[in-house]
XYZ file of C-alpha atoms in Angstrom:
664
model
C 37.536 12.480 18.029
C 39.584 14.628 20.283
C 38.342 18.274 21.517
C 40.311 20.175 18.848
C 38.650 18.083 15.888
C 35.452 18.414 17.388
C 35.673 22.246 17.525
C 37.078 22.074 13.994
C 34.129 20.282 12.619
C 31.460 22.016 14.290
C 32.688 25.515 13.023
C 32.983 24.039 9.445
C 29.288 22.837 9.653
C 28.130 26.180 11.595
C 29.891 27.942 8.531
C 28.200 25.508 5.518
C 26.556 27.953 2.982
C 23.920 26.385 0.561
C 23.555 28.409 -2.678
C 20.133 28.080 -4.373
C 20.210 26.026 -7.485
C 19.610 28.030 -10.594
C 16.322 26.143 -12.590
C 15.374 26.895 -16.211
C 11.656 27.668 -14.574
C 10.878 29.808 -11.381
C 7.963 30.670 -9.221
C 6.259 33.802 -10.364
C 6.920 33.159 -14.073
C 3.423 32.996 -15.885
C 2.564 33.631 -19.324
C -0.783 34.518 -21.023
C -0.328 31.651 -23.376
C 0.223 29.220 -20.749
C -2.980 30.401 -18.984
C -4.816 30.062 -22.123
C -3.850 26.630 -22.617
C -6.933 24.656 -22.912
C -5.496 20.963 -22.703
C -1.951 19.165 -21.802
C 0.126 19.140 -25.495
C 0.978 15.260 -24.870
C -1.964 13.855 -22.974
C -4.716 15.458 -24.093
C -7.343 14.224 -21.480
C -5.535 15.138 -18.345
C -7.416 17.047 -16.046
C -3.959 19.020 -14.803
C -0.034 18.777 -15.493
C 2.721 19.382 -13.258
C 4.647 22.303 -15.361
C 7.320 21.886 -12.705
C 8.493 20.616 -9.483
C 11.944 20.909 -8.066
C 13.600 20.056 -4.959
C 16.545 20.351 -3.170
C 18.166 18.510 -0.012
C 20.832 19.559 2.231
C 22.455 19.227 5.732
C 23.374 22.045 8.234
C 24.736 21.873 11.515
C 23.678 24.576 14.341
C 25.944 24.594 17.954
C 23.447 23.104 20.351
C 20.950 21.345 18.178
C 23.259 19.225 15.983
C 22.563 18.269 12.275
C 19.145 19.264 10.246
C 17.911 18.165 7.178
C 16.796 20.713 5.007
C 14.534 20.012 1.866
C 13.474 23.051 -0.179
C 10.450 22.120 -2.917
C 8.844 24.522 -5.479
C 5.923 23.381 -7.338
C 4.223 24.906 -10.379
C 0.494 23.201 -11.673
C -1.595 24.129 -14.613
C -5.424 22.904 -14.119
C -7.341 22.310 -17.160
C -10.652 21.242 -16.040
C -13.072 20.782 -13.094
C -11.276 17.081 -12.660
C -8.106 18.723 -11.572
C -9.298 20.953 -9.036
C -7.817 18.816 -6.269
C -4.677 19.057 -7.380
C -4.561 22.748 -6.455
C -4.887 21.548 -2.810
C -1.876 20.236 -1.067
C -1.316 17.923 2.216
C 2.326 17.769 3.903
C 2.812 14.903 6.393
C 5.447 15.471 8.692
C 6.325 13.845 12.538
C 5.753 15.298 15.910
C 5.523 13.265 18.597
C 5.832 16.350 20.970
C 9.564 15.662 21.285
C 11.729 15.222 18.220
C 10.011 16.790 15.382
C 10.011 18.203 11.872
C 8.716 21.605 11.336
C 7.026 22.453 7.563
C 7.132 26.114 6.378
C 4.583 27.073 3.449
C 5.548 30.211 1.309
C 5.017 31.725 -1.970
C 2.102 30.379 -2.780
C -0.418 31.768 -5.263
C -3.108 31.178 -7.646
C -2.788 32.877 -11.400
C -5.894 33.362 -13.760
C -6.511 35.208 -16.986
C -9.366 37.935 -16.390
C -10.116 40.521 -18.784
C -7.101 39.854 -20.824
C -5.060 40.263 -17.697
C -2.936 37.981 -15.373
C -4.489 38.067 -11.876
C -2.560 36.942 -9.094
C -4.374 36.071 -5.760
C -2.277 34.943 -3.065
C -2.812 32.276 -0.893
C -4.553 33.533 2.555
C -4.580 32.303 6.244
C -7.754 30.760 6.112
C -6.304 28.552 3.172
C -3.779 26.868 5.450
C -4.428 24.359 7.837
C -2.928 22.106 10.333
C -4.492 18.529 11.380
C -3.400 15.904 13.608
C -3.441 12.753 11.831
C -2.512 10.506 15.311
C -0.310 11.230 18.046
C 3.250 10.760 15.655
C 1.683 12.661 12.772
C 0.327 15.883 11.689
C -0.391 17.424 8.189
C -0.178 21.019 6.908
C -2.755 21.323 4.293
C -3.323 24.033 2.122
C -6.433 25.021 -0.233
C -5.549 27.398 -3.028
C -7.878 30.482 -3.716
C -9.606 31.055 -6.897
C -9.296 28.055 -8.736
C -11.076 27.853 -12.025
C -10.474 25.783 -15.199
C -7.249 27.376 -16.841
C -5.602 28.325 -13.567
C -2.043 27.962 -12.613
C -1.206 27.535 -9.262
C 2.333 27.298 -7.119
C 3.690 26.733 -4.091
C 6.874 26.660 -2.141
C 7.376 24.887 0.902
C 10.408 23.896 3.529
C 10.497 20.589 5.475
C 12.843 21.018 8.623
C 14.027 17.336 9.823
C 16.187 16.501 12.949
C 16.547 12.818 11.479
C 18.982 12.109 9.110
C 18.408 8.473 8.185
C 16.848 9.106 5.047
C 15.852 11.632 2.775
C 12.296 12.453 1.783
C 11.527 10.289 -1.378
C 11.733 12.357 -4.240
C 8.589 11.538 -7.217
C 9.740 12.660 -10.384
C 6.369 10.978 -11.516
C 2.651 11.661 -10.333
C -0.914 10.763 -11.045
C -0.742 13.633 -14.135
C 1.870 14.121 -16.567
C 5.113 15.808 -15.168
C 6.788 18.190 -17.568
C 9.857 18.932 -15.733
C 10.905 17.212 -12.426
C 14.377 18.039 -10.884
C 15.738 17.097 -7.777
C 19.503 18.051 -5.896
C 21.301 16.507 -3.006
C 24.344 18.645 -1.629
C 25.913 15.856 0.776
C 29.269 16.745 3.070
C 32.204 14.536 2.813
C 31.220 12.948 6.195
C 28.160 11.417 4.980
C 27.318 8.720 2.617
C 24.094 8.139 1.399
C 22.913 5.353 -0.929
C 20.048 6.219 -3.501
C 17.563 3.701 -4.122
C 15.549 4.096 -7.292
C 11.937 2.887 -8.362
C 10.032 2.724 -11.641
C 10.844 1.886 -15.185
C 12.332 5.557 -16.424
C 15.813 6.577 -15.650
C 16.620 10.160 -14.951
C 19.444 12.097 -16.430
C 22.133 12.493 -13.805
C 24.689 15.002 -13.183
C 27.468 14.813 -10.638
C 30.199 17.421 -9.270
C 32.224 17.934 -6.417
C 32.782 21.570 -4.723
C 35.954 22.519 -2.621
C 34.944 25.233 -0.262
C 37.151 27.065 2.189
C 35.673 27.673 5.781
C 36.918 30.228 8.383
C 37.189 28.375 11.406
C 36.436 30.489 14.661
C 36.951 33.771 13.321
C 38.949 36.456 15.303
C 39.624 34.959 18.900
C 40.164 36.406 22.170
C 43.473 36.439 22.070
C 43.547 38.593 19.018
C 44.449 35.672 16.678
C 42.864 35.174 13.393
C 41.203 31.445 12.846
C 42.398 28.962 10.326
C 41.073 27.808 7.129
C 40.073 24.277 6.438
C 38.632 22.730 2.896
C 35.697 20.378 2.855
C 34.051 18.596 -0.423
C 30.575 18.705 -1.009
C 28.851 16.308 -3.637
C 26.331 17.836 -5.631
C 24.035 15.382 -7.635
C 21.238 16.593 -10.221
C 18.287 13.789 -11.123
C 16.361 15.214 -13.851
C 13.357 14.404 -15.972
C 11.233 16.222 -18.839
C 8.018 14.967 -19.983
C 7.101 12.060 -17.807
C 3.328 10.172 -18.315
C 0.909 10.276 -15.471
C 1.241 7.271 -13.235
C -1.984 5.456 -14.028
C -3.462 3.341 -11.118
C -4.590 -0.052 -12.195
C -7.073 -3.122 -10.809
C -5.314 -5.622 -9.044
C -1.969 -3.789 -7.757
C -0.637 -3.850 -4.354
C 0.769 -0.472 -3.984
C 1.284 2.027 -7.162
C 3.945 3.272 -4.826
C 6.018 0.666 -5.605
C 6.408 1.362 -9.396
C 6.100 5.296 -9.356
C 9.630 6.622 -10.820
C 11.474 7.769 -7.787
C 14.498 8.453 -5.752
C 15.296 7.980 -1.598
C 18.543 8.353 -0.090
C 19.423 6.445 2.666
C 22.476 7.419 5.235
C 24.507 4.238 5.064
C 27.899 5.332 6.807
C 29.163 8.252 8.728
C 33.104 9.107 8.916
C 34.363 12.222 10.620
C 37.971 13.359 10.176
C 40.656 10.922 11.819
C 37.745 8.460 12.922
C 37.167 5.164 11.222
C 33.911 4.837 8.940
C 30.876 3.678 11.019
C 28.758 1.770 9.247
C 24.600 2.001 9.614
C 23.229 -0.343 7.395
C 24.693 -2.526 4.627
C 23.208 -6.006 4.827
C 19.782 -7.596 6.217
C 21.467 -8.853 8.817
C 22.860 -5.513 9.979
C 19.400 -4.074 9.687
C 17.767 -6.781 11.527
C 20.447 -6.675 14.539
C 19.953 -3.163 14.720
C 16.173 -3.459 15.392
C 16.370 -6.149 17.713
C 18.848 -4.447 19.818
C 16.470 -1.710 20.204
C 14.734 -1.410 23.671
C 11.398 -1.428 22.057
C 12.003 -4.073 20.373
C 14.326 -6.844 21.608
C 13.860 -5.792 25.170
C 10.078 -5.854 25.240
C 10.331 -9.537 23.584
C 12.288 -10.542 27.139
C 9.416 -9.556 29.487
C 7.368 -12.278 30.526
C 6.222 -11.820 34.504
C 3.183 -9.697 33.441
C 1.576 -12.618 31.510
C 3.052 -15.599 33.311
C 0.258 -16.878 35.490
C -2.201 -16.189 32.977
C -0.381 -18.407 30.582
C 0.505 -20.876 32.861
C -3.213 -21.656 33.615
C -4.092 -21.330 29.959
C -1.534 -24.013 28.979
C -2.711 -26.413 31.630
C -2.999 -29.928 30.309
C -2.011 -29.092 26.749
C 0.934 -31.057 25.517
C 1.299 -30.769 22.176
C 2.923 -28.163 20.259
C 0.044 -27.282 18.132
C -2.263 -27.235 20.995
C 0.067 -24.978 22.959
C 0.428 -22.469 19.745
C -3.063 -22.409 18.887
C -4.340 -21.738 22.666
C -1.961 -18.957 23.028
C -3.019 -17.445 19.429
C -6.510 -17.437 20.087
C -6.187 -15.938 23.556
C -3.955 -13.117 22.353
C -6.152 -12.428 19.287
C -9.425 -12.445 21.616
C -8.108 -10.541 24.223
C -5.946 -7.553 22.268
C -7.737 -4.834 20.452
C -5.420 -2.826 17.704
C -5.482 0.801 18.393
C -4.396 1.099 14.532
C -0.810 2.205 14.637
C 1.538 0.531 12.418
C 5.199 -0.099 13.666
C 7.653 -2.766 14.740
C 8.512 -0.768 17.716
C 6.628 -0.597 21.039
C 4.827 2.745 22.001
C 3.525 1.972 25.445
C 5.120 -1.332 25.831
C 3.986 -5.000 26.067
C 3.052 -4.916 29.967
C 0.992 -1.790 29.535
C -0.979 -2.927 26.701
C -1.475 -6.265 28.155
C -3.323 -4.733 31.190
C -5.227 -2.314 29.113
C -5.962 -4.710 26.356
C -4.910 -2.461 23.715
C -1.711 -2.371 21.436
C -0.075 -1.168 18.223
C 0.976 -3.934 16.073
C 4.323 -4.290 17.588
C 2.572 -4.497 21.328
C 0.427 -7.460 20.403
C 2.571 -9.482 17.936
C 5.918 -9.420 20.137
C 3.585 -9.864 23.128
C 2.420 -12.974 21.185
C 5.934 -14.274 20.527
C 7.077 -14.020 23.922
C 4.147 -16.043 25.263
C 5.044 -18.520 22.473
C 8.373 -18.938 23.436
C 7.604 -19.024 27.106
C 5.648 -22.044 26.145
C 8.688 -23.763 24.743
C 8.032 -22.880 21.067
C 10.459 -22.187 18.398
C 8.882 -18.588 17.907
C 10.614 -15.315 16.249
C 9.283 -12.120 15.004
C 9.152 -11.437 11.365
C 9.502 -7.827 10.154
C 6.916 -6.973 7.223
C 6.300 -4.380 5.229
C 2.458 -3.417 4.488
C 0.807 -3.262 1.169
C 0.261 -0.080 1.430
C 4.023 0.979 2.019
C 6.877 0.197 -0.610
C 8.968 -2.666 -0.441
C 12.409 -2.483 0.523
C 14.534 -2.989 -2.794
C 17.396 -2.777 -0.607
C 18.614 -3.372 3.023
C 17.258 -0.647 4.628
C 16.301 0.406 8.448
C 13.515 2.297 7.288
C 11.938 -0.587 4.974
C 9.634 -2.025 7.598
C 6.657 -0.766 9.437
C 4.692 -4.110 10.783
C 6.012 -7.478 12.564
C 4.352 -10.829 12.607
C 5.227 -14.008 14.843
C 6.585 -17.054 13.163
C 6.399 -20.655 14.485
C 8.878 -23.660 13.547
C 6.839 -26.506 13.709
C 7.134 -29.876 11.891
C 9.683 -28.389 9.325
C 7.062 -25.658 8.417
C 7.066 -22.368 9.113
C 3.457 -20.961 10.563
C 2.868 -16.960 10.424
C 0.853 -15.646 12.899
C -0.792 -12.117 13.266
C -2.910 -11.517 16.462
C -4.327 -8.053 15.432
C -7.382 -9.053 13.438
C -10.440 -10.964 15.059
C -10.815 -12.607 11.847
C -7.452 -14.568 11.493
C -6.337 -17.811 12.287
C -2.717 -19.482 11.845
C -1.378 -18.846 8.423
C -3.953 -16.684 7.293
C -2.781 -13.053 7.807
C -4.458 -9.482 7.182
C -4.102 -8.664 3.658
C -2.263 -5.605 5.019
C 0.493 -7.883 6.015
C 0.951 -9.739 2.909
C 3.685 -7.872 0.778
C 6.049 -10.025 -1.003
C 8.429 -10.726 1.693
C 9.616 -10.368 5.405
C 12.387 -10.712 7.681
C 12.675 -13.317 10.335
C 14.753 -12.198 13.174
C 16.523 -15.011 15.603
C 17.603 -14.236 19.135
C 20.983 -14.077 18.014
C 20.147 -10.904 15.787
C 20.687 -13.095 12.427
C 17.958 -12.849 10.076
C 16.473 -14.656 7.247
C 13.946 -13.860 4.343
C 10.308 -15.195 4.781
C 8.098 -15.331 1.831
C 4.848 -13.401 2.356
C 3.102 -14.518 -0.701
C 0.305 -17.389 0.008
C 0.729 -20.349 -2.383
C -2.423 -22.703 -1.343
C -5.408 -21.826 -3.209
C -8.485 -20.459 -1.045
C -11.746 -21.805 -2.285
C -15.122 -20.298 -2.838
C -17.806 -22.899 -3.401
C -21.216 -21.806 -4.675
C -24.091 -24.189 -5.239
C -27.607 -23.447 -6.386
C -30.729 -25.481 -6.550
C -33.407 -23.821 -8.599
C -36.564 -24.077 -10.319
C -37.690 -21.402 -13.300
C -41.490 -20.868 -14.042
C -43.468 -20.034 -16.831
C -43.460 -16.282 -15.904
C -39.692 -16.235 -15.990
C -39.401 -15.985 -11.863
C -36.719 -18.256 -10.495
C -37.094 -19.718 -6.931
C -34.048 -21.474 -5.250
C -31.818 -22.116 -2.254
C -28.220 -20.859 -2.662
C -25.083 -22.217 -0.286
C -21.726 -20.860 -0.446
C -18.881 -21.766 1.314
C -15.631 -19.743 1.716
C -12.094 -21.155 2.809
C -8.983 -19.650 4.533
C -8.662 -16.017 2.706
C -12.111 -16.018 1.240
C -13.484 -16.824 5.020
C -11.078 -14.241 6.301
C -12.388 -11.745 3.848
C -15.897 -12.698 4.346
C -15.616 -12.088 8.098
C -14.050 -8.871 7.860
C -16.619 -7.572 5.417
C -19.698 -8.834 6.788
C -18.572 -10.338 10.301
C -20.271 -7.320 12.135
C -23.317 -7.069 10.021
C -26.750 -7.929 11.326
C -28.481 -10.290 9.338
C -31.014 -7.600 8.116
C -27.800 -5.470 6.824
C -26.136 -8.781 5.079
C -29.895 -9.570 3.373
C -29.658 -5.632 2.068
C -26.173 -5.856 0.855
C -27.255 -8.993 -1.183
C -30.345 -7.556 -2.536
C -28.318 -4.547 -3.808
C -25.641 -6.645 -5.170
C -28.001 -9.160 -7.470
C -30.401 -6.667 -8.445
C -34.182 -8.095 -8.839
C -33.502 -10.816 -6.210
C -35.529 -11.054 -2.969
C -33.461 -12.945 0.078
C -36.151 -15.137 2.506
C -36.138 -15.090 6.242
C -34.314 -18.365 6.260
C -30.862 -16.766 5.505
C -28.529 -17.974 7.699
C -24.611 -17.985 8.289
C -21.976 -19.976 9.924
C -18.990 -17.727 10.499
C -17.885 -18.121 14.253
C -16.345 -21.516 14.088
C -12.818 -20.409 12.882
C -11.848 -24.378 12.427
C -14.761 -24.592 9.528
C -15.388 -22.875 6.352
C -17.774 -19.629 6.723
C -21.070 -21.099 5.128
C -24.019 -19.010 3.879
C -27.371 -20.390 2.913
C -30.615 -18.441 2.076
C -33.596 -19.432 -0.369
C -34.301 -16.504 -2.674
C -36.625 -15.392 -5.514
C -35.245 -13.627 -8.705
C -37.218 -11.985 -11.351
C -34.453 -10.581 -13.539
C -32.502 -13.482 -14.695
C -34.326 -14.390 -17.711
C -35.380 -12.904 -21.250
C -38.789 -14.053 -22.879
C -39.284 -13.513 -26.481
C -42.272 -15.256 -28.022
C -42.530 -18.552 -27.003
C -38.561 -18.804 -26.280
C -36.815 -18.489 -22.838
C -33.273 -17.325 -22.545
C -31.331 -17.537 -19.497
C -27.840 -17.818 -18.462
C -26.715 -20.931 -16.582
C -24.563 -18.859 -14.136
C -27.929 -16.901 -13.249
C -27.176 -14.051 -11.309
C -23.937 -15.114 -10.430
C -22.277 -14.679 -13.874
C -19.191 -11.895 -14.587
C -20.332 -9.386 -17.181
C -17.278 -7.061 -17.195
C -13.615 -7.606 -17.602
C -11.739 -5.945 -14.759
C -8.667 -5.829 -17.513
C -9.672 -3.112 -19.660
C -6.290 -1.372 -20.426
C -4.638 -1.892 -23.602
C -1.157 -2.430 -21.902
C -0.303 -2.849 -18.525
C 2.719 -1.474 -16.457
C 2.558 -3.406 -13.311
C 2.574 -6.628 -12.124
C -0.834 -8.504 -11.567
C -1.533 -8.883 -7.719
C -4.727 -11.456 -6.906
C -3.299 -11.361 -3.133
C -3.863 -15.167 -3.188
C -4.381 -18.135 -5.589
C -7.662 -18.921 -5.494
C -10.371 -21.471 -7.019
C -14.134 -20.502 -7.671
C -16.313 -23.885 -7.888
C -19.807 -23.367 -9.264
C -22.562 -26.183 -9.305
C -25.810 -24.944 -10.328
C -28.972 -27.089 -10.962
C -32.569 -25.390 -12.667
C -35.348 -27.296 -12.890
C -37.261 -26.204 -16.187
C -40.584 -24.735 -16.297
C -43.644 -27.318 -17.377
C -44.142 -27.431 -21.198
C -40.957 -26.277 -21.911
C -37.798 -28.025 -23.592
C -34.149 -27.432 -24.319
C -33.293 -25.930 -27.875
C -29.779 -25.336 -27.043
C -27.038 -25.235 -24.305
C -24.021 -23.164 -24.636
C -21.293 -25.651 -25.495
C -18.793 -26.890 -22.793
C -15.268 -25.467 -22.820
C -11.703 -26.064 -21.373
C -9.623 -22.847 -21.153
C -6.018 -22.709 -19.886
C -3.396 -20.104 -19.625
C 0.331 -20.632 -20.228
C 2.851 -21.033 -17.614
C 0.111 -22.626 -15.581
C -1.233 -19.325 -14.328
C -4.679 -20.454 -14.585
C -7.754 -22.563 -16.006
C -11.225 -22.588 -16.433
C -13.482 -25.167 -17.255
C -17.516 -24.923 -17.901
C -19.833 -27.748 -18.649
C -23.530 -27.457 -19.107
C -25.454 -30.565 -19.141
C -29.390 -30.756 -20.103
C -31.401 -33.910 -18.680
C -35.081 -33.816 -19.594
C -36.355 -31.398 -17.208
C -33.282 -30.355 -15.785
C -30.053 -28.196 -16.386
C -26.944 -28.908 -14.567
C -23.664 -26.408 -14.635
C -20.780 -27.102 -13.218
C -17.829 -24.702 -13.250
C -14.518 -24.154 -12.018
C -11.939 -21.412 -12.141
C -8.518 -21.380 -10.980
C -5.783 -18.341 -10.483
C -2.621 -20.727 -9.489
C -0.611 -17.867 -8.449
C -0.846 -14.590 -6.170
C 1.025 -12.514 -8.241
C 1.630 -12.872 -12.273
C 4.135 -10.503 -14.071
C 2.702 -7.789 -16.440
C 4.653 -10.267 -19.249
C 1.201 -12.024 -19.012
C -1.324 -9.274 -19.295
C -2.455 -10.018 -22.661
C -2.792 -13.565 -21.512
C -4.941 -12.763 -18.329
C -6.971 -10.076 -20.251
C -8.142 -12.650 -22.918
C -8.397 -15.370 -20.489
C -11.163 -13.416 -18.493
C -12.648 -12.104 -21.509
C -13.048 -15.566 -22.773
C -14.631 -16.540 -19.518
C -17.026 -13.866 -19.579
C -18.097 -14.546 -22.938
C -18.975 -17.912 -22.091
C -20.903 -17.247 -18.778
C -23.215 -14.817 -20.989
C -24.006 -17.527 -23.382
C -27.729 -18.487 -23.025
C -29.536 -21.609 -22.733
C -32.522 -21.522 -25.197
C -35.599 -22.895 -23.618
C -38.828 -23.291 -26.241
C -42.484 -24.255 -25.746
C -43.141 -27.810 -26.484
């Protein structure tokens, strides 16, 4: 672009004028009828409702500062009851690393109440505004609205100014309470192309128009001549919804953000006058290559001098690829400590992280990848989106926030994450198990990696117990946890003392007393976690007259169906396939015989989703139970929700059926 064109473009952008969109609802307009409303007209049990939220994102340019993105947001919320009070508080996260930073300006914030038949308006004061440092990259502006009561209406407006143009703030049309009206507008100069990416199950009403604007370049010049005029085109798009239902969080879901009705715009190309178009992201290979070429990614992978002596000593005498992989993985996992920052980009760099033994996700796992390559293994980084984040539906440079390592060995891909002390090869932290990742090779090409576990993780529980005529049960339990179950156990209980673990067990199984014989084997990662203890339990039977009633599952039976809703809007996410095995033996009290036992059952779900087998056998003075439940997929479509709900209900009903013992 020549100097003349640069001058014209700068002048044009400096003179952009964004006119405020006229909304049918505005801040400051509150009626007595609205304040008197006791419940939402559609969702009667809603604790609050968004009467309207409106947003507008546009670009401006100022000489010496460059382009900026501005997003203006106005919100009005009705509070119906005390459960809705938290909706009168707002947190706005923004990026601030001390260099490039976003700024947030909050204004026009009021609470409205009806007092003695009059509308009282209370302004947000300084003591209701806070700035919180989340970490060294992110801060948050917080507001706590004043005088919030049942029936209040609160409103606020804020503006986010950002130097980052790659993506517009995601606009959520839906929320955890009903949204009566939501509108979002984008105003984009013709030099930029942003691609909108939609989520959720609803489609907005969309209107588009283009506006020709006349811009005066330069004004009156020093030589007395007037500047020239030039037109540019601004594209204006409006997305609108009315009467959106509250989004309901449900059990067994990865992140609700994947399903909330929303739109996000990503910058995909830039084209200045008389210059060729510059594509920023159009394919996954483009995305992967741009990340790999970043100094804080690919350049960090190429560094080896800081670890060479240590790795040479570690690998001495190890010849097989598996031995080398296991040795390096264990070394990095046990040496390094994650600082709890998610990123695929290094912060302080691998060299400093190695020396301090502390690093972010990228520093630890890129270090691991580099060491594996140094050892002669075919290792590559894999970009991942964590479970707490939305999964990218389209190629996007902002899709990922995490990176792990992958090793090709024996025709298989082995996934590694050294940021958790509880992991082993091919067992990743739950945070990394989110649909799919993107493996990047040295040449910048990439391929998709399925992050969803396929193999069953087993939990096997056996009990040998004896029941006396008073209803007291004594026995010994042995539980074995494999693969992801073992990982979950180590994460939850690995740091607990024996006394703390016993206390938790006694709280979980009301009426049980754990003896001093408690033991757990959890440090040998080549074996399952094994937990054993002797117990006494006084709450597993009902004695009525000369009969004793007892469930064959004892205190392990499941009594409540986790699937309660009539309908399910989102896929069911079990995280990983699983198999639960139970082998229980109960010795009967002297003088009692079995009158009846629950019938055996074998249940199966369609499409091989899962099955349940339950068999109870009575032999003289002993009862034997064998039960197995399989869930064969990590994630299951909501189409099968009724099938799964009914399946769990039948298993619960079977588990709660009683053995009946009667005195001879």
